[in-house]
mmCIF file of C-alpha atoms in Angstrom:
data_model
loop_
_atom_site.group_PDB
_atom_site.id
_atom_site.type_symbol
_atom_site.label_atom_id
_atom_site.label_comp_id
_atom_site.label_asym_id
_atom_site.label_seq_id
_atom_site.Cartn_x
_atom_site.Cartn_y
_atom_site.Cartn_z
ATOM 1 C CA MET A 1 -9.410 24.500 5.162
ATOM 2 C CA VAL A 2 -9.688 27.391 2.767
ATOM 3 C CA ILE A 3 -10.829 27.373 -0.790
ATOM 4 C CA VAL A 4 -9.904 30.263 -2.972
ATOM 5 C CA GLY A 5 -12.467 31.067 -5.750
ATOM 6 C CA GLY A 6 -16.161 30.352 -6.074
ATOM 7 C CA GLY A 7 -16.290 29.298 -9.802
ATOM 8 C CA PHE A 8 -17.079 25.751 -11.017
ATOM 9 C CA GLY A 9 -14.045 24.161 -9.191
ATOM 10 C CA GLY A 10 -14.121 25.916 -5.858
ATOM 11 C CA LEU A 11 -18.041 25.229 -5.670
ATOM 12 C CA ALA A 12 -17.764 21.665 -6.563
ATOM 13 C CA ALA A 13 -14.984 21.131 -4.002
ATOM 14 C CA ALA A 14 -16.872 22.814 -1.259
ATOM 15 C CA ARG A 15 -20.210 20.817 -2.050
ATOM 16 C CA ALA A 16 -18.323 17.429 -2.180
ATOM 17 C CA LEU A 17 -17.126 18.136 1.421
ATOM 18 C CA ALA A 18 -20.396 18.668 2.704
ATOM 19 C CA ARG A 19 -20.512 15.662 5.018
ATOM 20 C CA GLU A 20 -16.941 15.428 5.880
ATOM 21 C CA PRO A 21 -15.653 16.662 9.386
ATOM 22 C CA VAL A 22 -14.189 19.871 8.319
ATOM 23 C CA ARG A 23 -14.700 23.619 8.578
ATOM 24 C CA LEU A 24 -14.295 25.264 5.226
ATOM 25 C CA THR A 25 -13.771 28.960 4.271
ATOM 26 C CA LEU A 26 -14.680 29.874 0.683
ATOM 27 C CA VAL A 27 -13.096 33.181 -0.399
ATOM 28 C CA ASP A 28 -13.861 35.057 -3.485
ATOM 29 C CA ARG A 29 -13.430 38.608 -4.497
ATOM 30 C CA ARG A 30 -17.136 38.661 -5.902
ATOM 31 C CA ASN A 31 -20.312 37.684 -3.966
ATOM 32 C CA HIS A 32 -21.712 35.276 -6.816
ATOM 33 C CA HIS A 33 -20.836 32.151 -8.761
ATOM 34 C CA LEU A 34 -20.989 32.908 -12.384
ATOM 35 C CA PHE A 35 -21.995 30.496 -15.152
ATOM 36 C CA GLN A 36 -19.301 31.598 -17.637
ATOM 37 C CA PRO A 37 -20.451 29.523 -20.645
ATOM 38 C CA LEU A 38 -23.437 31.821 -20.969
ATOM 39 C CA LEU A 39 -21.559 34.952 -20.457
ATOM 40 C CA TYR A 40 -21.572 35.841 -24.048
ATOM 41 C CA GLN A 41 -25.336 36.006 -23.899
ATOM 42 C CA VAL A 42 -25.146 38.861 -21.330
ATOM 43 C CA ALA A 43 -22.618 40.550 -23.487
ATOM 44 C CA THR A 44 -24.853 40.323 -26.700
ATOM 45 C CA ALA A 45 -28.241 41.316 -24.737
ATOM 46 C CA GLY A 46 -29.643 37.826 -24.837
ATOM 47 C CA LEU A 47 -29.812 37.367 -21.001
ATOM 48 C CA ASN A 48 -29.435 39.629 -17.848
ATOM 49 C CA PRO A 49 -26.494 39.109 -15.360
ATOM 50 C CA ALA A 50 -28.750 37.769 -12.763
ATOM 51 C CA ASP A 51 -29.857 34.979 -15.064
ATOM 52 C CA ILE A 52 -26.279 33.334 -15.191
ATOM 53 C CA ALA A 53 -25.176 34.352 -11.614
ATOM 54 C CA ALA A 54 -26.220 33.229 -8.060
ATOM 55 C CA PRO A 55 -25.128 34.436 -4.632
ATOM 56 C CA LEU A 56 -22.522 32.161 -3.226
ATOM 57 C CA ARG A 57 -23.952 32.559 0.201
ATOM 58 C CA SER A 58 -27.542 31.581 -1.288
ATOM 59 C CA VAL A 59 -25.985 28.546 -3.065
ATOM 60 C CA LEU A 60 -24.271 27.420 0.139
ATOM 61 C CA ARG A 61 -26.450 28.368 2.989
ATOM 62 C CA SER A 62 -27.741 24.999 3.656
ATOM 63 C CA GLN A 63 -24.272 23.422 4.160
ATOM 64 C CA GLY A 64 -23.277 24.211 7.736
ATOM 65 C CA ASN A 65 -19.708 23.486 7.413
ATOM 66 C CA VAL A 66 -19.029 26.314 4.933
ATOM 67 C CA SER A 67 -18.407 30.055 5.686
ATOM 68 C CA VAL A 68 -18.216 32.382 2.712
ATOM 69 C CA LEU A 69 -15.730 35.246 2.647
ATOM 70 C CA LEU A 70 -16.115 38.218 0.336
ATOM 71 C CA ALA A 71 -12.269 39.090 0.038
ATOM 72 C CA GLU A 72 -9.397 39.188 -2.468
ATOM 73 C CA VAL A 73 -6.514 36.842 -1.768
ATOM 74 C CA VAL A 74 -3.230 38.417 -2.968
ATOM 75 C CA ASP A 75 -0.521 35.994 -1.731
ATOM 76 C CA VAL A 76 -0.139 32.387 -0.524
ATOM 77 C CA GLU A 77 2.349 31.801 2.114
ATOM 78 C CA VAL A 78 3.093 28.112 1.680
ATOM 79 C CA ASP A 79 5.590 27.972 4.494
ATOM 80 C CA ARG A 80 3.285 29.589 6.988
ATOM 81 C CA GLN A 81 0.266 27.706 5.609
ATOM 82 C CA ALA A 82 -1.891 30.835 5.220
ATOM 83 C CA VAL A 83 -3.358 32.962 2.568
ATOM 84 C CA LEU A 84 -3.057 36.863 2.792
ATOM 85 C CA LEU A 85 -5.952 39.034 2.057
ATOM 86 C CA ALA A 86 -5.803 42.455 0.327
ATOM 87 C CA ASN A 87 -6.720 44.162 3.803
ATOM 88 C CA GLY A 88 -3.706 42.589 5.312
ATOM 89 C CA GLU A 89 -5.409 39.738 7.223
ATOM 90 C CA ARG A 90 -4.220 36.056 7.057
ATOM 91 C CA LEU A 91 -6.223 32.982 6.755
ATOM 92 C CA GLY A 92 -4.575 29.747 8.001
ATOM 93 C CA TYR A 93 -5.393 26.423 6.571
ATOM 94 C CA ASP A 94 -4.739 22.608 6.937
ATOM 95 C CA HIS A 95 -5.574 22.126 3.389
ATOM 96 C CA LEU A 96 -5.772 24.764 0.466
ATOM 97 C CA VAL A 97 -7.894 24.235 -2.625
ATOM 98 C CA LEU A 98 -6.716 27.024 -5.121
ATOM 99 C CA ALA A 99 -9.317 27.453 -7.747
ATOM 100 C CA ALA A 100 -8.561 31.179 -8.653
ATOM 101 C CA GLY A 101 -9.119 30.747 -12.465
ATOM 102 C CA ALA A 102 -7.801 32.737 -15.410
ATOM 103 C CA THR A 103 -7.801 36.059 -16.840
ATOM 104 C CA HIS A 104 -7.271 37.659 -20.236
ATOM 105 C CA SER A 105 -4.020 37.291 -22.047
ATOM 106 C CA TYR A 106 -2.952 39.942 -24.576
ATOM 107 C CA PHE A 107 0.493 38.155 -25.246
ATOM 108 C CA GLY A 108 2.614 41.043 -23.806
ATOM 109 C CA ASN A 109 0.389 43.605 -25.374
ATOM 110 C CA ASP A 110 -1.502 44.735 -22.362
ATOM 111 C CA GLY A 111 -2.221 48.176 -23.824
ATOM 112 C CA TRP A 112 -4.745 46.578 -26.061
ATOM 113 C CA GLU A 113 -7.219 45.751 -23.297
ATOM 114 C CA ARG A 114 -8.342 49.311 -23.426
ATOM 115 C CA HIS A 115 -9.367 48.937 -27.067
ATOM 116 C CA ALA A 116 -10.384 45.442 -27.169
ATOM 117 C CA PRO A 117 -12.183 44.221 -23.787
ATOM 118 C CA GLY A 118 -12.216 40.569 -23.189
ATOM 119 C CA LEU A 119 -14.826 38.463 -21.465
ATOM 120 C CA LYS A 120 -14.426 36.893 -18.207
ATOM 121 C CA THR A 121 -16.843 38.568 -15.741
ATOM 122 C CA VAL A 122 -20.073 40.228 -15.688
ATOM 123 C CA GLU A 123 -18.390 43.623 -15.842
ATOM 124 C CA ASP A 124 -16.654 42.605 -19.021
ATOM 125 C CA ALA A 125 -19.985 41.406 -20.453
ATOM 126 C CA LEU A 126 -21.735 44.626 -19.646
ATOM 127 C CA GLU A 127 -18.914 46.657 -21.013
ATOM 128 C CA ILE A 128 -19.196 44.735 -24.379
ATOM 129 C CA ARG A 129 -22.853 45.122 -24.537
ATOM 130 C CA ARG A 130 -22.497 48.768 -23.888
ATOM 131 C CA ARG A 131 -19.980 49.121 -26.758
ATOM 132 C CA VAL A 132 -21.872 46.966 -29.281
ATOM 133 C CA LEU A 133 -25.282 48.797 -28.604
ATOM 134 C CA LEU A 134 -23.665 52.223 -28.503
ATOM 135 C CA ALA A 135 -22.017 51.720 -31.930
ATOM 136 C CA PHE A 136 -25.388 51.285 -33.618
ATOM 137 C CA GLU A 137 -26.563 54.542 -31.643
ATOM 138 C CA LEU A 138 -23.802 56.594 -32.816
ATOM 139 C CA ALA A 139 -23.968 55.341 -36.382
ATOM 140 C CA GLU A 140 -27.674 56.354 -36.570
ATOM 141 C CA ARG A 141 -26.457 60.032 -35.536
ATOM 142 C CA SER A 142 -23.434 60.105 -37.802
ATOM 143 C CA GLU A 143 -23.482 62.135 -40.954
ATOM 144 C CA ASP A 144 -20.232 60.790 -42.179
ATOM 145 C CA PRO A 145 -20.656 57.500 -44.342
ATOM 146 C CA VAL A 146 -17.083 56.586 -43.628
ATOM 147 C CA GLU A 147 -17.473 56.964 -39.922
ATOM 148 C CA ARG A 148 -20.796 55.350 -40.047
ATOM 149 C CA ALA A 149 -19.255 52.275 -41.837
ATOM 150 C CA GLU A 150 -16.421 52.081 -39.088
ATOM 151 C CA LEU A 151 -19.042 52.216 -36.350
ATOM 152 C CA LEU A 152 -21.037 49.403 -37.911
ATOM 153 C CA THR A 153 -17.856 47.265 -38.143
ATOM 154 C CA PHE A 154 -17.142 44.784 -35.369
ATOM 155 C CA VAL A 155 -14.015 42.698 -35.121
ATOM 156 C CA VAL A 156 -13.863 39.808 -32.756
ATOM 157 C CA VAL A 157 -10.159 38.536 -32.175
ATOM 158 C CA GLY A 158 -9.958 34.712 -31.561
ATOM 159 C CA GLY A 159 -11.662 31.863 -33.213
ATOM 160 C CA GLY A 160 -12.160 29.768 -30.052
ATOM 161 C CA PRO A 161 -15.708 29.023 -28.693
ATOM 162 C CA THR A 162 -15.584 32.672 -27.160
ATOM 163 C CA GLY A 163 -14.929 34.439 -30.366
ATOM 164 C CA VAL A 164 -17.120 32.167 -32.498
ATOM 165 C CA GLU A 165 -20.013 32.741 -29.993
ATOM 166 C CA LEU A 166 -19.651 36.479 -29.777
ATOM 167 C CA ALA A 167 -19.298 36.881 -33.551
ATOM 168 C CA GLY A 168 -22.532 34.798 -34.368
ATOM 169 C CA ALA A 169 -24.413 36.652 -31.787
ATOM 170 C CA ILE A 170 -23.560 40.161 -33.064
ATOM 171 C CA ALA A 171 -24.354 39.155 -36.638
ATOM 172 C CA GLU A 172 -27.838 37.847 -35.419
ATOM 173 C CA ILE A 173 -28.416 41.255 -33.560
ATOM 174 C CA ALA A 174 -27.669 43.083 -36.711
ATOM 175 C CA THR A 175 -29.590 40.976 -39.201
ATOM 176 C CA LYS A 176 -32.535 39.729 -37.184
ATOM 177 C CA THR A 177 -33.056 41.692 -34.081
ATOM 178 C CA MET A 178 -32.581 45.414 -34.854
ATOM 179 C CA THR A 179 -33.654 45.472 -38.479
ATOM 180 C CA ARG A 180 -36.604 47.750 -37.684
ATOM 181 C CA ASP A 181 -35.345 49.857 -34.928
ATOM 182 C CA PHE A 182 -33.642 52.563 -36.540
ATOM 183 C CA ARG A 183 -34.462 55.240 -39.329
ATOM 184 C CA ARG A 184 -31.378 56.463 -40.578
ATOM 185 C CA ILE A 185 -29.134 53.322 -40.856
ATOM 186 C CA ASP A 186 -29.591 49.835 -42.095
ATOM 187 C CA PRO A 187 -28.290 47.347 -39.232
ATOM 188 C CA THR A 188 -28.262 44.680 -41.725
ATOM 189 C CA ALA A 189 -25.411 46.421 -43.446
ATOM 190 C CA ALA A 190 -23.084 45.917 -40.227
ATOM 191 C CA ARG A 191 -19.964 43.944 -40.999
ATOM 192 C CA VAL A 192 -18.571 41.306 -38.514
ATOM 193 C CA VAL A 193 -15.120 40.199 -38.889
ATOM 194 C CA LEU A 194 -13.621 37.119 -36.839
ATOM 195 C CA VAL A 195 -10.012 37.041 -36.794
ATOM 196 C CA GLU A 196 -8.054 33.832 -36.183
ATOM 197 C CA GLY A 197 -4.367 33.193 -36.098
ATOM 198 C CA THR A 198 -4.485 29.631 -37.165
ATOM 199 C CA ASP A 199 -5.917 27.901 -40.123
ATOM 200 C CA ARG A 200 -9.307 27.002 -38.830
ATOM 201 C CA VAL A 201 -11.852 28.136 -36.137
ATOM 202 C CA LEU A 202 -12.677 26.051 -33.082
ATOM 203 C CA GLY A 203 -9.092 24.427 -33.352
ATOM 204 C CA THR A 204 -9.717 21.903 -30.743
ATOM 205 C CA TYR A 205 -12.531 20.383 -32.626
ATOM 206 C CA PRO A 206 -12.289 17.694 -35.359
ATOM 207 C CA GLU A 207 -11.322 19.347 -38.573
ATOM 208 C CA LYS A 208 -14.783 18.552 -40.165
ATOM 209 C CA LEU A 209 -16.733 20.230 -37.495
ATOM 210 C CA SER A 210 -14.343 23.250 -37.761
ATOM 211 C CA ARG A 211 -15.236 23.660 -41.497
ATOM 212 C CA ARG A 212 -18.925 23.370 -40.513
ATOM 213 C CA ALA A 213 -18.711 26.032 -37.884
ATOM 214 C CA ARG A 214 -16.890 28.283 -40.482
ATOM 215 C CA ARG A 215 -19.787 27.646 -43.119
ATOM 216 C CA GLN A 216 -22.280 28.404 -40.344
ATOM 217 C CA LEU A 217 -20.690 31.696 -39.393
ATOM 218 C CA GLU A 218 -20.529 32.792 -43.047
ATOM 219 C CA ASP A 219 -24.075 31.954 -43.492
ATOM 220 C CA LEU A 220 -24.840 34.457 -40.821
ATOM 221 C CA GLY A 221 -22.667 37.000 -42.655
ATOM 222 C CA VAL A 222 -19.615 36.915 -40.665
ATOM 223 C CA GLU A 223 -16.301 37.318 -42.523
ATOM 224 C CA VAL A 224 -13.841 34.888 -41.234
ATOM 225 C CA TRP A 225 -10.093 35.694 -41.541
ATOM 226 C CA LEU A 226 -7.831 32.832 -41.107
ATOM 227 C CA ASP A 227 -4.179 32.576 -40.664
ATOM 228 C CA ALA A 228 -4.332 36.473 -39.564
ATOM 229 C CA LEU A 229 -2.235 37.795 -36.662
ATOM 230 C CA VAL A 230 -2.982 40.844 -34.802
ATOM 231 C CA ASP A 231 -0.103 43.303 -34.907
ATOM 232 C CA ASP A 232 -1.792 46.246 -33.257
ATOM 233 C CA ILE A 233 -5.184 47.470 -31.728
ATOM 234 C CA ASP A 234 -6.184 51.113 -31.270
ATOM 235 C CA GLU A 235 -9.249 53.381 -31.395
ATOM 236 C CA ARG A 236 -8.993 53.170 -35.202
ATOM 237 C CA GLY A 237 -9.387 49.471 -35.371
ATOM 238 C CA ALA A 238 -7.266 46.313 -35.741
ATOM 239 C CA SER A 239 -3.986 45.795 -37.742
ATOM 240 C CA THR A 240 -3.353 42.303 -38.837
ATOM 241 C CA THR A 241 -0.957 40.328 -41.001
ATOM 242 C CA ALA A 242 -3.887 40.232 -43.441
ATOM 243 C CA GLY A 243 -4.654 43.827 -43.627
ATOM 244 C CA PHE A 244 -6.101 46.710 -41.389
ATOM 245 C CA ILE A 245 -9.749 46.558 -40.354
ATOM 246 C CA ALA A 246 -11.211 50.050 -39.564
ATOM 247 C CA ALA A 247 -13.500 49.271 -36.868
ATOM 248 C CA ARG A 248 -14.574 51.282 -33.686
ATOM 249 C CA THR A 249 -15.601 47.898 -31.736
ATOM 250 C CA VAL A 250 -12.932 45.276 -31.323
ATOM 251 C CA LEU A 251 -13.527 42.515 -28.874
ATOM 252 C CA TRP A 252 -10.870 39.977 -27.438
ATOM 253 C CA GLY A 253 -11.356 36.460 -27.187
ATOM 254 C CA ALA A 254 -7.835 35.201 -28.192
ATOM 255 C CA GLY A 255 -6.079 34.124 -25.200
ATOM 256 C CA VAL A 256 -6.132 33.403 -21.349
ATOM 257 C CA ALA A 257 -3.439 33.525 -18.585
ATOM 258 C CA ALA A 258 -3.685 31.898 -15.285
ATOM 259 C CA SER A 259 -4.245 33.853 -12.016
ATOM 260 C CA PRO A 260 -1.022 35.287 -10.827
ATOM 261 C CA LEU A 261 -1.754 33.402 -7.348
ATOM 262 C CA GLY A 262 -0.279 30.529 -9.155
ATOM 263 C CA ARG A 263 3.222 31.953 -9.054
ATOM 264 C CA ALA A 264 2.888 32.914 -5.478
ATOM 265 C CA LEU A 265 3.252 29.211 -4.702
ATOM 266 C CA GLY A 266 6.855 29.022 -5.893
ATOM 267 C CA ALA A 267 6.140 25.898 -7.804
ATOM 268 C CA ARG A 268 6.933 25.210 -11.477
ATOM 269 C CA THR A 269 4.452 26.802 -13.938
ATOM 270 C CA ASP A 270 3.936 26.466 -17.635
ATOM 271 C CA GLU A 271 4.034 29.219 -20.232
ATOM 272 C CA ALA A 272 0.502 30.269 -19.378
ATOM 273 C CA GLY A 273 1.304 30.530 -15.584
ATOM 274 C CA ARG A 274 -0.644 27.490 -14.709
ATOM 275 C CA VAL A 275 0.733 25.381 -11.737
ATOM 276 C CA VAL A 276 2.430 21.939 -12.613
ATOM 277 C CA VAL A 277 0.769 19.720 -10.238
ATOM 278 C CA ASP A 278 1.302 15.873 -9.206
ATOM 279 C CA PRO A 279 -1.317 13.305 -10.181
ATOM 280 C CA SER A 280 -3.403 14.135 -7.091
ATOM 281 C CA LEU A 281 -3.447 17.759 -8.269
ATOM 282 C CA ALA A 282 -1.200 18.736 -5.179
ATOM 283 C CA VAL A 283 1.697 20.983 -5.512
ATOM 284 C CA PRO A 284 4.942 19.155 -5.309
ATOM 285 C CA ASP A 285 6.712 19.573 -1.952
ATOM 286 C CA HIS A 286 3.264 20.976 -0.505
ATOM 287 C CA PRO A 287 0.805 18.199 -0.528
ATOM 288 C CA GLU A 288 -1.536 20.253 1.583
ATOM 289 C CA VAL A 289 -2.030 22.589 -1.508
ATOM 290 C CA LEU A 290 -4.195 21.446 -4.284
ATOM 291 C CA VAL A 291 -4.698 23.433 -7.550
ATOM 292 C CA ILE A 292 -7.766 22.862 -9.898
ATOM 293 C CA GLY A 293 -9.376 24.310 -12.915
ATOM 294 C CA ASP A 294 -7.734 26.848 -15.048
ATOM 295 C CA LEU A 295 -4.891 27.329 -12.711
ATOM 296 C CA ALA A 296 -3.533 23.633 -12.975
ATOM 297 C CA ALA A 297 -1.470 22.205 -15.785
ATOM 298 C CA VAL A 298 -2.490 18.545 -15.394
ATOM 299 C CA THR A 299 -2.452 15.557 -17.588
ATOM 300 C CA SER A 300 -4.731 12.463 -17.528
ATOM 301 C CA ASP A 301 -4.028 9.409 -19.637
ATOM 302 C CA GLY A 302 -1.152 11.326 -21.289
ATOM 303 C CA GLN A 303 -3.427 14.227 -22.468
ATOM 304 C CA GLN A 304 -3.508 17.897 -21.250
ATOM 305 C CA VAL A 305 -6.768 18.458 -19.430
ATOM 306 C CA PRO A 306 -8.633 21.338 -21.073
ATOM 307 C CA GLY A 307 -9.461 24.582 -19.174
ATOM 308 C CA VAL A 308 -13.261 24.088 -19.406
ATOM 309 C CA ALA A 309 -16.004 23.925 -16.792
ATOM 310 C CA GLN A 310 -16.229 20.108 -16.663
ATOM 311 C CA GLY A 311 -12.466 20.012 -15.984
ATOM 312 C CA ALA A 312 -12.869 22.217 -13.062
ATOM 313 C CA ILE A 313 -15.803 20.591 -11.761
ATOM 314 C CA GLN A 314 -14.165 17.037 -11.930
ATOM 315 C CA GLY A 315 -11.019 18.813 -10.368
ATOM 316 C CA GLY A 316 -12.952 20.207 -7.412
ATOM 317 C CA ARG A 317 -14.642 16.751 -6.768
ATOM 318 C CA HIS A 318 -11.220 15.063 -6.874
ATOM 319 C CA ALA A 319 -9.529 17.542 -4.464
ATOM 320 C CA ALA A 320 -12.499 16.961 -2.144
ATOM 321 C CA ALA A 321 -11.761 13.116 -2.403
ATOM 322 C CA VAL A 322 -8.177 13.775 -1.776
ATOM 323 C CA ILE A 323 -8.861 15.832 1.493
ATOM 324 C CA ALA A 324 -11.333 13.064 2.601
ATOM 325 C CA ALA A 325 -8.611 10.360 2.180
ATOM 326 C CA ASP A 326 -6.170 12.269 4.095
ATOM 327 C CA LEU A 327 -8.624 12.828 6.915
ATOM 328 C CA ALA A 328 -9.151 9.001 6.924
ATOM 329 C CA GLY A 329 -5.666 8.042 6.435
ATOM 330 C CA ARG A 330 -6.049 6.349 3.068
ATOM 331 C CA PRO A 331 -3.972 6.713 -0.058
ATOM 332 C CA ARG A 332 -4.525 9.617 -2.050
ATOM 333 C CA PRO A 333 -6.507 8.834 -5.450
ATOM 334 C CA VAL A 334 -5.110 9.699 -8.670
ATOM 335 C CA PHE A 335 -6.965 12.109 -10.838
ATOM 336 C CA ARG A 336 -8.781 10.790 -13.910
ATOM 337 C CA TYR A 337 -10.300 13.278 -16.203
ATOM 338 C CA ARG A 338 -13.583 12.076 -18.092
ATOM 339 C CA ASP A 339 -14.205 14.016 -21.198
ATOM 340 C CA LYS A 340 -17.969 14.503 -21.653
ATOM 341 C CA GLY A 341 -17.829 16.195 -24.975
ATOM 342 C CA GLU A 342 -17.507 19.717 -26.172
ATOM 343 C CA LEU A 343 -20.207 22.032 -27.565
ATOM 344 C CA ALA A 344 -20.038 25.507 -29.150
ATOM 345 C CA THR A 345 -23.029 27.532 -30.387
ATOM 346 C CA ILE A 346 -22.769 29.733 -33.540
ATOM 347 C CA GLY A 347 -26.192 31.178 -33.902
ATOM 348 C CA ARG A 348 -29.926 30.544 -33.903
ATOM 349 C CA SER A 349 -30.237 26.751 -34.536
ATOM 350 C CA SER A 350 -26.487 26.587 -35.247
ATOM 351 C CA ALA A 351 -23.845 24.889 -33.280
ATOM 352 C CA VAL A 352 -21.266 21.957 -33.431
ATOM 353 C CA GLY A 353 -20.350 19.421 -30.957
ATOM 354 C CA VAL A 354 -18.259 16.363 -29.907
ATOM 355 C CA ILE A 355 -20.035 13.907 -27.576
ATOM 356 C CA GLY A 356 -17.988 10.666 -27.229
ATOM 357 C CA PRO A 357 -18.015 9.103 -30.758
ATOM 358 C CA LEU A 358 -20.774 11.517 -32.042
ATOM 359 C CA ARG A 359 -19.746 14.418 -34.278
ATOM 360 C CA ILE A 360 -23.061 16.705 -34.512
ATOM 361 C CA SER A 361 -23.698 20.159 -36.020
ATOM 362 C CA GLY A 362 -26.540 22.236 -36.852
ATOM 363 C CA TRP A 363 -29.876 22.084 -35.178
ATOM 364 C CA PRO A 364 -29.186 18.786 -33.032
ATOM 365 C CA ALA A 365 -26.018 20.316 -31.680
ATOM 366 C CA TRP A 366 -27.652 23.634 -30.892
ATOM 367 C CA MET A 367 -30.504 21.710 -29.134
ATOM 368 C CA ALA A 368 -27.735 19.528 -27.134
ATOM 369 C CA TRP A 369 -26.034 22.733 -26.173
ATOM 370 C CA TRP A 370 -29.224 24.295 -25.118
ATOM 371 C CA MET A 371 -30.150 21.368 -22.794
ATOM 372 C CA VAL A 372 -26.818 20.940 -21.226
ATOM 373 C CA HIS A 373 -26.335 24.627 -20.396
ATOM 374 C CA ILE A 374 -29.951 24.716 -18.828
ATOM 375 C CA ALA A 375 -29.028 21.590 -16.783
ATOM 376 C CA PHE A 376 -25.911 23.022 -15.326
ATOM 377 C CA LEU A 377 -27.384 26.380 -14.490
ATOM 378 C CA ILE A 378 -27.198 27.118 -10.686
ATOM 379 C CA GLY A 379 -30.624 27.370 -9.114
ATOM 380 C CA PHE A 380 -34.152 26.383 -10.253
ATOM 381 C CA ARG A 381 -35.026 30.092 -10.781
ATOM 382 C CA ASN A 382 -32.221 30.568 -13.229
ATOM 383 C CA ARG A 383 -33.200 27.588 -15.353
ATOM 384 C CA ILE A 384 -36.853 28.790 -15.664
ATOM 385 C CA GLN A 385 -35.835 32.364 -16.287
ATOM 386 C CA VAL A 386 -33.359 31.329 -18.928
ATOM 387 C CA LEU A 387 -35.708 28.851 -20.604
ATOM 388 C CA ILE A 388 -38.382 31.357 -21.038
ATOM 389 C CA GLY A 389 -36.054 34.050 -22.182
ATOM 390 C CA TRP A 390 -34.464 31.884 -24.970
ATOM 391 C CA ALA A 391 -37.967 30.534 -25.896
ATOM 392 C CA TRP A 392 -39.057 34.230 -26.335
ATOM 393 C CA ASN A 393 -35.793 35.081 -28.171
ATOM 394 C CA TYR A 394 -36.150 31.979 -30.649
ATOM 395 C CA VAL A 395 -39.836 32.873 -31.466
ATOM 396 C CA THR A 396 -39.420 36.662 -31.632
ATOM 397 C CA PHE A 397 -35.814 37.254 -32.726
ATOM 398 C CA GLN A 398 -35.882 39.584 -29.861
ATOM 399 C CA ARG A 399 -33.277 40.342 -27.250
ATOM 400 C CA GLY A 400 -34.736 41.818 -24.146
ATOM 401 C CA ALA A 401 -31.443 42.980 -22.349
ATOM 402 C CA ARG A 402 -30.553 45.672 -24.855
ATOM 403 C CA LEU A 403 -29.872 48.323 -22.334
ATOM 404 C CA ILE A 404 -26.987 50.735 -22.321
ATOM 405 C CA THR A 405 -26.971 50.966 -18.544
ATOM 406 C CA SER A 406 -23.587 53.162 -17.983
ATOM 407 C CA PRO A 407 -23.890 56.998 -18.068
ATOM 408 C CA TRP A 408 -22.056 58.272 -21.136
ATOM 409 C CA ARG A 409 -20.896 61.136 -23.122
ATOM 410 C CA PRO A 410 -18.931 60.373 -26.407
ATOM 411 C CA ARG A 411 -15.562 62.304 -26.618
ATOM 412 C CA SER A 412 -15.156 60.902 -30.056
ATOM 413 C CA GLY A 413 -17.177 58.655 -32.298
ATOM 414 C CA SER A 414 -15.812 55.576 -30.645
ATOM 415 C CA PRO A 415 -18.052 53.323 -28.504
ATOM 416 C CA GLY A 416 -15.101 52.608 -26.256
ATOM 417 C CA ASP A 417 -14.563 56.425 -25.432
ATOM 418 C CA SER A 418 -16.836 57.497 -22.685
ATOM 419 C CA ARG A 419 -16.810 59.046 -19.247
ATOM 420 C CA ARG A 420 -18.922 59.025 -16.185
ATOM 421 C CA THR A 421 -21.343 61.705 -16.008
ATOM 422 C CA SER A 422 -24.573 62.304 -14.076
ATOM 423 C CA ASP A 423 -27.618 60.833 -15.780
ATOM 424 C CA PRO A 424 -29.169 63.627 -18.029
ATOM 425 C CA ALA A 425 -32.650 62.079 -16.924
#
């Protein structure tokens, strides 16, 4: 069998099949599993990429029935029961678990991506880190007060967990971390604007927690613009229905779209490109193909299963149970999603969360968020590394990963305008 994607869902499926009499090939275009919930910490210089990523071969090395293949799947040929790789090779399968995840959605305005990067991969996080840190460096050099103000203005589009976490972390960098690092600018004068198209941030949370999240953001100095839709984004800033924001750094956290591999199946998809699957997570008319995670449009007990890590993990384990049932000649189980709660961090000692009937915010929610994320990190080394790093950051307000690693030479005053050159050192 073949598993496409080494994220939460694909990895959970592979591990759950460890004792089954199957030969697995896990295919991913990257060689590592990425703990995406902490990706914003890399983007805002709190952690290094290796703290939240682990090589797939290392993770699965003790599981003898798994082979890991570094390759990109470009098509699924359901009639031939094969996946097509970018180099033209085909991998046949008896069962296929498609866990290819999602990418950014700019709602038909793909040209905005150049000016407003999203956050899905390590490469995205490093680019965001580069732009944020470079903005402060260019502001230090600028003689023009207008240009300096634009450089020190950061716009985050989207009031979901990613946008809230990014906005809060950037505000903390400006007001806590870099207060004494510059001589000509005052980093605390930086302006962080969170733009959300609906009437509240964290719209999937209870309204009371959304209001608390907004207050916590504003306590950090973040301007929260609600009911503001983005009309355009360019190198000068973001144009919204509530007005234009002159900013040299705009970041995107407003939407996601399922991997285009979903459409390759020829099955029905929803407006986000997710494959509509049956109660066993299989594609109708192709029971050997199981779709999980962000790529699946699935309901449980009448509710849409959210595209979060716990949904992907449960989907991966369920896909493994379906395959085991097929091998044993048993009826397939029906997928039941167990909501274990939601947590979103806003800043130092600030978070909101829903855990069963509990509604928590502030320091208790932040501690719960911290412990959950440490527990789910892959590998003992990662947990210890992140634990020490966070403890240091909490005590000192410092962020040790504040490195601009890409060679650069500005063509203009925009942190997004750079070109590869030889390192002057």
